[in-house]
XYZ file of C-alpha atoms in Angstrom:
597
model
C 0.000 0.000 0.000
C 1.287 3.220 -0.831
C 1.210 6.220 1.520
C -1.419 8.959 1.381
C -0.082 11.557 -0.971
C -1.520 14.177 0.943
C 0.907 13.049 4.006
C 4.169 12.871 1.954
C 3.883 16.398 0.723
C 5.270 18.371 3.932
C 6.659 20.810 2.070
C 3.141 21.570 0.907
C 1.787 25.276 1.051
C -0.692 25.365 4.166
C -3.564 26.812 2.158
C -4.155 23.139 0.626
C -7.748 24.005 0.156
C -6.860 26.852 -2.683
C -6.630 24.591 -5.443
C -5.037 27.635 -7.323
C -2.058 27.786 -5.219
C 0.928 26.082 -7.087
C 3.546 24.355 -5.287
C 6.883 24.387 -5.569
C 8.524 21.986 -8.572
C 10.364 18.895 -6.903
C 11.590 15.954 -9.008
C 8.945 13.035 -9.259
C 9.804 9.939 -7.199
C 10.424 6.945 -8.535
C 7.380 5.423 -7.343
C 5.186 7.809 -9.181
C 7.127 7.487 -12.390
C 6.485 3.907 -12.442
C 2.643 4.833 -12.252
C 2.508 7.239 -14.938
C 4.724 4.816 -17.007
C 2.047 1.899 -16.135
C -0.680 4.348 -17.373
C 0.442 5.731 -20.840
C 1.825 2.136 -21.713
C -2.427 1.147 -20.821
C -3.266 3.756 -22.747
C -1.137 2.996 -26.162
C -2.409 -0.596 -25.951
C -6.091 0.739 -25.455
C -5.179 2.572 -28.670
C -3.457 0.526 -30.286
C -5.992 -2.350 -30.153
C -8.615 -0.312 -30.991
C -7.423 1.417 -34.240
C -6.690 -2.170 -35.118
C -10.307 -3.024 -34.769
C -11.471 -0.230 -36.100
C -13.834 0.740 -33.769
C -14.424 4.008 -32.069
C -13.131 4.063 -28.343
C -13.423 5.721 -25.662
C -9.813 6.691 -23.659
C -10.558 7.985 -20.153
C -8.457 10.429 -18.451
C -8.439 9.679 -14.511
C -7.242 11.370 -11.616
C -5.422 9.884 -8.360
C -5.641 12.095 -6.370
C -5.025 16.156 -5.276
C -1.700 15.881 -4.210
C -1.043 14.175 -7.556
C -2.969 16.596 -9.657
C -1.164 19.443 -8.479
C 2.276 18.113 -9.147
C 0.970 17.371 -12.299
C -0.120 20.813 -12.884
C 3.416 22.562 -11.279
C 5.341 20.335 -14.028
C 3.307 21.532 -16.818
C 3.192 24.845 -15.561
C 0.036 25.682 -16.727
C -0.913 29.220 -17.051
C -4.524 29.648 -18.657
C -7.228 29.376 -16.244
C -9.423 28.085 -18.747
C -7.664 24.541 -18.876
C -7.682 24.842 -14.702
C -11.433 25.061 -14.976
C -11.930 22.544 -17.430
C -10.026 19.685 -15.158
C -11.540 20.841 -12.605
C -13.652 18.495 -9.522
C -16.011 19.006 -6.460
C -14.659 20.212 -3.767
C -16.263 16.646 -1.405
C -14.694 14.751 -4.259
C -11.569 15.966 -3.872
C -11.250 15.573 -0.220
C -12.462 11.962 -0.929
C -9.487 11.617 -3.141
C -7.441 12.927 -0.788
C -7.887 10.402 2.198
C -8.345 7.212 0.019
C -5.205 8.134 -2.404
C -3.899 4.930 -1.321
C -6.717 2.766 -2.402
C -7.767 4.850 -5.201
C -3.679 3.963 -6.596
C -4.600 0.348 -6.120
C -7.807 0.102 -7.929
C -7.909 2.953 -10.288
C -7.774 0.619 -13.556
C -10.506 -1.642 -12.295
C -12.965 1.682 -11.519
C -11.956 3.136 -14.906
C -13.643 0.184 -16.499
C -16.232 -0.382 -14.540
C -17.231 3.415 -14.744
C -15.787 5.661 -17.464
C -15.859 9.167 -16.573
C -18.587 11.331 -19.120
C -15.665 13.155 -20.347
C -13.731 11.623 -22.907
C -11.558 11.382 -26.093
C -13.316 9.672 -28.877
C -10.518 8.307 -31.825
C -11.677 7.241 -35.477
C -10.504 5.023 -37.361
C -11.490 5.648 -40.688
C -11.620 3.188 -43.954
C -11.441 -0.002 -41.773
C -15.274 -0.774 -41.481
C -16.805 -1.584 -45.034
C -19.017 1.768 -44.131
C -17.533 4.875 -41.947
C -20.909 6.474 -40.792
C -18.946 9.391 -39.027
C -17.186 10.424 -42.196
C -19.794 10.158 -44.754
C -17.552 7.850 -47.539
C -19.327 4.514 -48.716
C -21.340 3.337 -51.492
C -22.857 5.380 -54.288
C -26.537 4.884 -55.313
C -26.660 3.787 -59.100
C -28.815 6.783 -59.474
C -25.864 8.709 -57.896
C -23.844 7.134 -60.347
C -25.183 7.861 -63.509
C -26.180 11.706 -62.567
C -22.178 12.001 -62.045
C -21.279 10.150 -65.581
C -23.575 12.320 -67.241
C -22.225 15.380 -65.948
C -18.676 13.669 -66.880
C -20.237 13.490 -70.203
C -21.409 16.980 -70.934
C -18.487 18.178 -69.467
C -15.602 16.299 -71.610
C -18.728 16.655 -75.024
C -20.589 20.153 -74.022
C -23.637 18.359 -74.941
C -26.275 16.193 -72.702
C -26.327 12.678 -72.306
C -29.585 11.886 -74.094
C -28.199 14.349 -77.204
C -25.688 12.775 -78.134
C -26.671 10.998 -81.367
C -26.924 13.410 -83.916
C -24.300 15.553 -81.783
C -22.041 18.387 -83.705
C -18.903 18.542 -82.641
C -17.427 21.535 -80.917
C -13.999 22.388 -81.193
C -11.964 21.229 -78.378
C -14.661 18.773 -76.775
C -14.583 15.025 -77.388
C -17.107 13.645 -79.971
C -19.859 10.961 -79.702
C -19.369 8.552 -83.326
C -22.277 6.608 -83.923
C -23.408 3.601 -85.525
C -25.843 3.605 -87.266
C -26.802 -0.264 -88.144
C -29.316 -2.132 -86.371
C -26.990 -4.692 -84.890
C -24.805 -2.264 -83.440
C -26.928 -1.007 -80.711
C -26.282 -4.614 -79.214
C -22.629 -4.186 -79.417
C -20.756 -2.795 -76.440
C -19.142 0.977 -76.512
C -15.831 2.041 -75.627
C -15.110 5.574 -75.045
C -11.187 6.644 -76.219
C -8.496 9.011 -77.135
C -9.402 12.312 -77.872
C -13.086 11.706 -79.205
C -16.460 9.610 -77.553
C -16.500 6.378 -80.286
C -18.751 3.994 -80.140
C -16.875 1.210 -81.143
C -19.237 -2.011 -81.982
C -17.812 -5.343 -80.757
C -19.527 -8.855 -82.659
C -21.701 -10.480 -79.759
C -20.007 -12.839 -77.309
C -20.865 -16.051 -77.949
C -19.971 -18.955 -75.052
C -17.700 -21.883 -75.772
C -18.734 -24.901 -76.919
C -17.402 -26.783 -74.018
C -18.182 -24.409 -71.479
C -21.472 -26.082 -69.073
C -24.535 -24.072 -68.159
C -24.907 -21.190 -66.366
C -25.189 -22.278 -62.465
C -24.333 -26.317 -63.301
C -21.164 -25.976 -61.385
C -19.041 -27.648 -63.980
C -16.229 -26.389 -65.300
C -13.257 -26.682 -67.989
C -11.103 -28.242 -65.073
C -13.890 -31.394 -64.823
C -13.502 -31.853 -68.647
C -11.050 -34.341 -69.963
C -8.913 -32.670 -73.299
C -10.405 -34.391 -76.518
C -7.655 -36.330 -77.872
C -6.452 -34.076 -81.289
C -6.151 -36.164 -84.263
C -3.282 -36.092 -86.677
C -3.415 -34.195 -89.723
C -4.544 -35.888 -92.712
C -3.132 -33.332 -95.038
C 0.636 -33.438 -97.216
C 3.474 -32.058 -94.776
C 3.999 -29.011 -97.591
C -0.035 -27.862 -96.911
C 0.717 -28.171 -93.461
C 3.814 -26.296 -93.233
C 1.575 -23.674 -95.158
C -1.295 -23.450 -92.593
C 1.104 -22.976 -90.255
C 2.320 -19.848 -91.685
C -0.655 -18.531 -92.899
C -2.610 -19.247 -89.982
C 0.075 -18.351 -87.236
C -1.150 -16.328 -83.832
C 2.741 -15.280 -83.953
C 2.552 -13.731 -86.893
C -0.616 -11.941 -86.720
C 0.922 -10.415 -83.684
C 3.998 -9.603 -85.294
C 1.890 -7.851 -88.051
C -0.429 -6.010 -85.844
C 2.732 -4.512 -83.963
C 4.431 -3.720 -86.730
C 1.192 -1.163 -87.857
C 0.927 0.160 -84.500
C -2.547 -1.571 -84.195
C -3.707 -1.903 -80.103
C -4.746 -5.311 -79.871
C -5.583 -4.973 -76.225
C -8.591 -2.198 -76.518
C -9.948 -4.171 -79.531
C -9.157 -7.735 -79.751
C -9.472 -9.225 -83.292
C -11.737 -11.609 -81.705
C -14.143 -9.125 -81.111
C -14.065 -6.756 -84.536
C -16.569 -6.468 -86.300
C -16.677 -5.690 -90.435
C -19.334 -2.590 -89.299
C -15.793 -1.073 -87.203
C -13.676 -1.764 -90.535
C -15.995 -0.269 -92.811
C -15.958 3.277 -90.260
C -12.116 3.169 -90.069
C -12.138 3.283 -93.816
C -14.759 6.011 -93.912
C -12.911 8.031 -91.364
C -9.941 8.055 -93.656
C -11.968 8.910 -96.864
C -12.611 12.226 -95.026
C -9.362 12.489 -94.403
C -8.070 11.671 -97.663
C -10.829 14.613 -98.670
C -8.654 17.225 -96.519
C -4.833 16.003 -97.479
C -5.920 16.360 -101.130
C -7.718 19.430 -101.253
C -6.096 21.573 -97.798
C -8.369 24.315 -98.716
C -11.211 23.045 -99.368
C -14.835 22.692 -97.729
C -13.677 19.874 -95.239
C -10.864 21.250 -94.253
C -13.230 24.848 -93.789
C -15.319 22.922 -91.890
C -13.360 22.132 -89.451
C -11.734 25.205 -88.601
C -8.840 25.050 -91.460
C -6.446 22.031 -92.343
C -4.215 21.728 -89.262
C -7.120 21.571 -87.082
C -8.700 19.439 -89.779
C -6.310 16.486 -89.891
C -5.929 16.853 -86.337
C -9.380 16.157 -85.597
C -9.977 13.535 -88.268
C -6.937 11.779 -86.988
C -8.325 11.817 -83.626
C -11.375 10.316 -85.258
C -9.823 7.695 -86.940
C -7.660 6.500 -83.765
C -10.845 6.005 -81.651
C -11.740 3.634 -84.198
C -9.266 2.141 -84.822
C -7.215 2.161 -82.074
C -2.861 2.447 -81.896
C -0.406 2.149 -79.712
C 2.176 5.126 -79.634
C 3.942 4.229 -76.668
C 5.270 7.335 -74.830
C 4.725 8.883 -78.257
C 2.892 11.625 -79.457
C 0.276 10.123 -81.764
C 1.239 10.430 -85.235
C -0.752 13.170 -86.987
C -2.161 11.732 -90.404
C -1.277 14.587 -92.740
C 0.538 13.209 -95.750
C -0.364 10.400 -98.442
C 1.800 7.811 -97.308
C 0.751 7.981 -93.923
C -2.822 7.728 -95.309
C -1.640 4.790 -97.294
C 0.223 2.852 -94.433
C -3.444 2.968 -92.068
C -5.085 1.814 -95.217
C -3.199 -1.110 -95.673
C -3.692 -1.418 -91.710
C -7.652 -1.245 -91.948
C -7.478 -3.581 -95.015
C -5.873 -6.415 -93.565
C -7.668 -6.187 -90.238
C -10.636 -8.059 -92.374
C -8.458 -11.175 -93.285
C -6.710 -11.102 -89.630
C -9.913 -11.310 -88.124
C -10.962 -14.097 -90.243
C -7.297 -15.961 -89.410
C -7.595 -14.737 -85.649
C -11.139 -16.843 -85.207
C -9.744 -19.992 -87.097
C -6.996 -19.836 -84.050
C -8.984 -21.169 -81.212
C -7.991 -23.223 -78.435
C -11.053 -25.757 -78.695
C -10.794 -28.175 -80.629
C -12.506 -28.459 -84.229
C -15.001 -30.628 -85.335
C -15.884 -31.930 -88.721
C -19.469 -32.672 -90.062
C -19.943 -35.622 -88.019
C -19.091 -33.992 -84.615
C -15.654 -35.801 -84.467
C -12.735 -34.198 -83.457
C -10.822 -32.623 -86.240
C -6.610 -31.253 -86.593
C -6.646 -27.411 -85.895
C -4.524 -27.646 -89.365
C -7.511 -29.308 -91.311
C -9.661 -26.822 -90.038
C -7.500 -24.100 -91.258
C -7.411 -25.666 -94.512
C -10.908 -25.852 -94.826
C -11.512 -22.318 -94.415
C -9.691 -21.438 -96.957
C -12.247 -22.821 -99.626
C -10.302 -24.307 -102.122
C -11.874 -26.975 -104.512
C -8.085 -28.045 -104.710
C -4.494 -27.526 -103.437
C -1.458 -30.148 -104.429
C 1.917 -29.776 -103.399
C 4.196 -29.794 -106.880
C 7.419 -31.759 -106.866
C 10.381 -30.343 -106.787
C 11.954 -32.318 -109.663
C 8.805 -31.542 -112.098
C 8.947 -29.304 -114.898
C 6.281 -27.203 -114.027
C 8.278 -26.494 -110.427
C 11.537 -25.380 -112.448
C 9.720 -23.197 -114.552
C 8.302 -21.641 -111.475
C 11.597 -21.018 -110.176
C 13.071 -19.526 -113.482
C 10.206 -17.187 -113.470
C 10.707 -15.930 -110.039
C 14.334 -15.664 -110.771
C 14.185 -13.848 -114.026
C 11.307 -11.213 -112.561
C 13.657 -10.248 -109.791
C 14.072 -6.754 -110.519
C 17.518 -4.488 -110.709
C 16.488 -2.338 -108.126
C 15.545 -4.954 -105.814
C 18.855 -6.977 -105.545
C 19.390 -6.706 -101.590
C 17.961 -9.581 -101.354
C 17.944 -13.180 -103.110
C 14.149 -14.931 -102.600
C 14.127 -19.381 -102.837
C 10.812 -21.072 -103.603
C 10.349 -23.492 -100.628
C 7.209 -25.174 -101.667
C 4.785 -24.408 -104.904
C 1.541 -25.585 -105.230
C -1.700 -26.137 -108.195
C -4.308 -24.051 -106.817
C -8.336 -23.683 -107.479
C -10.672 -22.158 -105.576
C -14.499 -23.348 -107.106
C -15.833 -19.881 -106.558
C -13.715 -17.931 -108.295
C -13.938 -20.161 -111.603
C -17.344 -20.559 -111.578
C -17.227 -16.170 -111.334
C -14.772 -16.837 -114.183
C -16.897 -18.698 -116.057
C -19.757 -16.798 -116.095
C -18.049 -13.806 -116.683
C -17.307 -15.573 -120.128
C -13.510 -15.101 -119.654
C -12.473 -18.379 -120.554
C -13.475 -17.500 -124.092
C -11.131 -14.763 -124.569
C -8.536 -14.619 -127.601
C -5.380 -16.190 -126.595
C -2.793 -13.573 -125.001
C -5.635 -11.342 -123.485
C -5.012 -13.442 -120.333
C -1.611 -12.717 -118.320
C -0.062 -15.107 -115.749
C 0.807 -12.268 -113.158
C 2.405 -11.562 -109.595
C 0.257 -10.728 -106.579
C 1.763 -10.259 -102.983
C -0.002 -9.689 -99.681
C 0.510 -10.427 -95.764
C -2.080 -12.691 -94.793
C -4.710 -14.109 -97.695
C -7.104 -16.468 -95.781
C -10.136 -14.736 -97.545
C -9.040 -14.335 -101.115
C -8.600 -11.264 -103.735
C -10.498 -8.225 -102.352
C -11.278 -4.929 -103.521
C -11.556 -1.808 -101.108
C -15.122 -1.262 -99.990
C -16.363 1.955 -101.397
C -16.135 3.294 -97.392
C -12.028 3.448 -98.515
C -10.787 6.518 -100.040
C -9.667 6.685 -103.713
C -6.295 8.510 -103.203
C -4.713 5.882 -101.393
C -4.619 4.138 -104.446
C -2.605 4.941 -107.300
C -4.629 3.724 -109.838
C -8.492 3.507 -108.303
C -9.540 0.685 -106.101
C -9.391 -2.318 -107.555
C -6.542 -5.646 -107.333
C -2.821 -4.739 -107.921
C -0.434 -7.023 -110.022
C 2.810 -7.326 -111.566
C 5.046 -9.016 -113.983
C 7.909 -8.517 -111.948
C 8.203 -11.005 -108.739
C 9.815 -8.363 -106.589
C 7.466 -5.921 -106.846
C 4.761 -8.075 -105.510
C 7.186 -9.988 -102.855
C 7.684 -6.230 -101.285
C 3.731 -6.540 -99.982
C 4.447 -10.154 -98.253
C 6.215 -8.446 -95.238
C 7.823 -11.224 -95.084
C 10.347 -10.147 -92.128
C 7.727 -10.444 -89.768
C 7.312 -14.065 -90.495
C 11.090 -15.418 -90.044
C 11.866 -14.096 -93.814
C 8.812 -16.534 -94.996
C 6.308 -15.209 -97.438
C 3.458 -16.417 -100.087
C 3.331 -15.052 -103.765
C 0.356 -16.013 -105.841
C 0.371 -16.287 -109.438
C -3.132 -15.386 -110.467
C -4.593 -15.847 -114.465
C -5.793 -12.372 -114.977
C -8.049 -10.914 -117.741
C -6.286 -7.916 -118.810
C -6.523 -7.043 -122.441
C -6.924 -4.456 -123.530
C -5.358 -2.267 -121.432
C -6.179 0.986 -119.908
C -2.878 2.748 -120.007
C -1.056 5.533 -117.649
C 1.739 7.050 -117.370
C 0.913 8.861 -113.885
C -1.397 8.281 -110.819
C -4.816 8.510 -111.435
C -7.328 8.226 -108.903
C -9.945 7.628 -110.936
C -8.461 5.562 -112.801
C -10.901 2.731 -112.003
C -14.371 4.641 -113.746
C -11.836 6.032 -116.774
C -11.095 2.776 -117.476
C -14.337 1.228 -117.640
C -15.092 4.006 -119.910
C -12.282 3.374 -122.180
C -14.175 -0.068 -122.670
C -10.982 -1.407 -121.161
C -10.890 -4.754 -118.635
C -7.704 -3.204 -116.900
C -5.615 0.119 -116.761
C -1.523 -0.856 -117.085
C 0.470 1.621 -115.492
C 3.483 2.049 -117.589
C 7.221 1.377 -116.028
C 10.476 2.362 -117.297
C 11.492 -1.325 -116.592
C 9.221 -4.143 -118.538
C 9.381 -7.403 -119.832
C 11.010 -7.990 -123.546
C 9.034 -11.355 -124.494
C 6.065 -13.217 -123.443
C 5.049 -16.599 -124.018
C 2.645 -19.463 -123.433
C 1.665 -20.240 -119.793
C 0.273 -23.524 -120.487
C 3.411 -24.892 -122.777
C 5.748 -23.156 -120.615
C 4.282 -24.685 -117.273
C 3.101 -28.010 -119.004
C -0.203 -27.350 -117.464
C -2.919 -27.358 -120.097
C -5.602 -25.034 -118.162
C -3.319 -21.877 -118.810
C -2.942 -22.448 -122.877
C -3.791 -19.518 -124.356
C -2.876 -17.315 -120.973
C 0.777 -15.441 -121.701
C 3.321 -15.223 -119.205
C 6.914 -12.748 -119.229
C 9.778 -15.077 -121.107
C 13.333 -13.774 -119.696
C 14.361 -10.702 -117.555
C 12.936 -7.413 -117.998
C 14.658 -4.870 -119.737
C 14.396 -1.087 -119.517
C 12.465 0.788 -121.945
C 13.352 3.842 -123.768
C 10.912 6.881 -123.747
C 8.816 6.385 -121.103
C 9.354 9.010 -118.325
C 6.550 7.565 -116.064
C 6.722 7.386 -112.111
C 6.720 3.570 -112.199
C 9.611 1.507 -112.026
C 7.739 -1.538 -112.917
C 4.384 -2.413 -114.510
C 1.488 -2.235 -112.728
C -2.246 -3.737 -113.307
C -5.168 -3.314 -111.713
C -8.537 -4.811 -112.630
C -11.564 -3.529 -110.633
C -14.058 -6.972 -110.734
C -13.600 -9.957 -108.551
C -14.504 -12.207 -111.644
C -11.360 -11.442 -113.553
C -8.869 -13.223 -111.273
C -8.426 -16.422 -110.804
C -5.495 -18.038 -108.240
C -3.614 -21.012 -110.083
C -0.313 -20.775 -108.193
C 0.546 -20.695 -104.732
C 4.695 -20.421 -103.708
C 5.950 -20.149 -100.439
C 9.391 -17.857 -100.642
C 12.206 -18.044 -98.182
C 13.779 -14.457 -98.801
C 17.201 -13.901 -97.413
């Protein structure tokens, strides 16, 4: 038991019942420094425990007694009365204190607990609880919700929610781009760069292997199907796997800038295509005419191609890194996004084929991922040609011989060659009556291109002219290295495909420069396909079918020997070009895979 306090202090001023009168300062005994040590360390784990918790709690400040108050109050010299008032007690309750100081020392945690005084320190802590009602942070209503993304909206658009379709654009405020098909209003919307888009995605379908909703299986309980082998020759297969290779896709969609990420392949739709390609028609409209009504319309041609370019990026989106987005303000950078926007439709196609379920055939059995990719392709026929044949070294002399001069930095090796026929296009062909044309009128010809899972396409009429030399139609050449320079081939481990496609070309259309139009002058010229004239063309042709030893191409002409340069012709072309503007004038007949090095 400790002694009284009241007893120890002798030195204490006689008027003890002037609770104003301060004492003198003496150094605290060891005794009491053990007690206030005991006290703040109850304190900090009171605390401590409770901010832990996260519940509010209540710290009481108690009192042992007078003798102990007023020591307290000498060291802290305290010299506002207002803070002497606020601590202070009853007169009885002191003198209370003052005899039972002793007990009061003993059992001053156990009374603290059993009776907390009404004055007290009340500690938050917030963000522990799921709900903080003293702060006021929580959940937001959904009605909450939407009133702040519609002010969001009108803020970033200057126009209201419910306005947007239909919306003008104001200069320096994002724009809403709508869709205006049917099937896109059950598409989902994306919101990007420096416009509103509404971007259409194709519906999500589930996966074939996937159980009901709520069944509680899953692809874990499901044992793998066992994948067959591939029935097809190991040339073909070799070929799918280039053609239909997740790697190179990837490589190819890089290499444009495209962001895969923000719109998957898997989830593109043709309607998205067909908008990036009108976006860049109005931009085409501005970079060929700077001053004129577009480019008025939207405040003058740097803010034009600025804005369109925006446009077209929330479309079609890019990845720019750390970049500054490029600015689409020049024709080749007009022609690079539409080769971009073009091949996103056979990517797409490829991108689908390369699923990780396994395919079935007719009969619901399990079918090669190779087969499959085959299949899609839609040929009536494919068959590897040997090496040792004929028709393969002719092939080869042909590729060598059409190597142009000015394309010597690299040597190109035919790897595999194969007969090709797609029913489609001959029975186009044949209706088309071009398999009764005079012999020579139909040229064996070059075509190159990155990915070709869906065939020879023309540009929808969404696509601009002027990205195109000579109109929109289907580029070819007589010189193999002017087509090989559209395979790309160094995204693909130096591996491309060339086609050799029977064309129906004569007469000719012929230029000398770009022309645009080019497509409508030469249908009213009467002519099947405009030639655009190089300095550099062939000096003899000669007969497919003899050449070849392949009957089906008698009559269709091919280039005999290397190509020589021609005197008088001052033309922007190095090479020949042709273009033919109808679907039913091609038909593949050779397919070669190139190793360039």
């Amino acid at each position: 038991m400790h002694a009284p306090r009241h007893a120890q202090a002798k030195n204490d001023p006689p008027n003890q019942d002037d609770h104003r009168a301060r004492p003198e300062a003496r150094p605290p005994r060891p005794r009491e420094l053990g007690l206030r040590r005991l006290q703040s360390l109850l304190l900090f784990l009171v605390l401590r425990h409770a901010l832990v918790q996260g519940f509010d709690v209540c710290c009481c400040r108690g009192r042992t007694g007078a003798a102990s108050k007023a020591k307290t109050k000498a060291k802290r010299g305290r010299a506002a009365s207002d803070e002497e008032d606020e601590d202070e007690e009853p007169d009885a309750k002191k003198a209370k204190t003052g005899q039972n100081g002793a007990s009061d020392d003993k059992s001053g945690g156990a009374s603290q607990k059993a009776d907390p005084p009404a004055k007290m320190v009340t500690v938050v802590k917030r963000g522990a609880a799921p709900v903080d009602p003293c702060s006021g942070w929580g959940g937001m209503s959904s009605s909450a919700a939407v009133s702040a993304f519609k002010a969001q909206f009108k803020a970033k658009a200057a126009v209201n929610w419910e306005q947007r379709h239909g919306m003008v654009a104001k200069k320096g405020k994002y724009q809403w781009i709508g869709q205006d098909s049917p099937g896109c209003m059950k598409g989902k919307r994306i919101l990007t760069f420096n416009v509103l888009s509404e971007r259409v995605f194709e519906d999500e379908k589930p996966e074939d292997n996937a159980g009901p909703s709520g069944s509680g299986s899953s692809k874990k309980d499901v044992e793998p199907e066992k994948i067959p082998d591939s029935t097809l020759p190991q040339e073909i297969q070799a070929l799918c796997r280039l053609m239909f290779s997740a790697k190179l896709i990837d490589a190819t969609l890089s290499s444009m800038n495209y962001d895969a990420n923000k719109l998957p392949l898997g989830k593109l739709a043709k309607s998205t295509i067909l908008n990036g390609f009108a976006a860049l028609k109005t931009l085409s409209e501005v970079i060929s005419q700077p001053d004129g009504d577009t480019s008025r319309q939207h405040g003058g041609y740097r803010s034009a191609v600025e804005e369109l370019t925006g446009r077209y990026y929330s479309i079609i989106p890019h990845v720019f890194g750390r970049n500054r987005p490029t600015t689409i303000d020049s024709l080749p950078l007009l022609k690079k996004e539409l080769e971009l926007v073009d091949a996103l439709g056979d990517m797409e196609v490829a991108s689908k084929l390369i699923t990780s379920t396994v395919p079935k055939d007719a009969n619901g059995k399990p079918l090669n991922p190779l087969d499959q990719n085959f299949l899609s392709l839609r040929l009536s026929s494919m068959d590897p040609i040997a090496r040792d044949s004929k028709e393969f070294g002719a092939l080869e002399t042909y590729t060598r011989e059409t190597h142009g001069a000015t394309h010597r930095h690299y040597q190109v090796q035919v790897l595999n060659a194969f007969r090709v026929e797609r029913q489609d296009e001959t029975d186009a062909w044949m209706r088309a009556g071009n398999d009764k044309l005079a012999d020579g009128e139909r040229l064996l010809l070059w075509h190159g291109s990155r990915i070709l899972s869906q065939g020879l396409r023309i540009a929808p009429p969404e696509a601009p002219v002027t990205g195109y030399m000579f109109g929109k139609g289907v580029y070819f050449a007589d010189m193999m290295s002017k087509s090989a320079n559209y395979c790309h081939a160094y995204l693909s481990d130096n591996t491309g495909i060339l086609l050799l496609c029977e064309v129906a070309a004569k007469p000719f259309y012929e230029q000398h420069a770009a022309n645009y139009n080019a497509d409508q002058d030469c249908k009213a010229a009467r002519a099947r396909c405009t030639k655009g004239l190089g300095r550099t063309q062939p000096a003899e042709w000669q007969d497919a079918g003899a050449a070849l030893e392949n009957d089906a191409l008698s009559g269709c002409h091919m280039p005999k020997g290397p190509g020589q340069d021609v005197q008088g012709i001052q033309g922007y072309l190095q090479y020949n070009e042709y273009i033919v503007y109808d679907t039913s004038q091609i038909r593949v007949r050779y397919l070669l895979m190139v190793k360039m090095n």
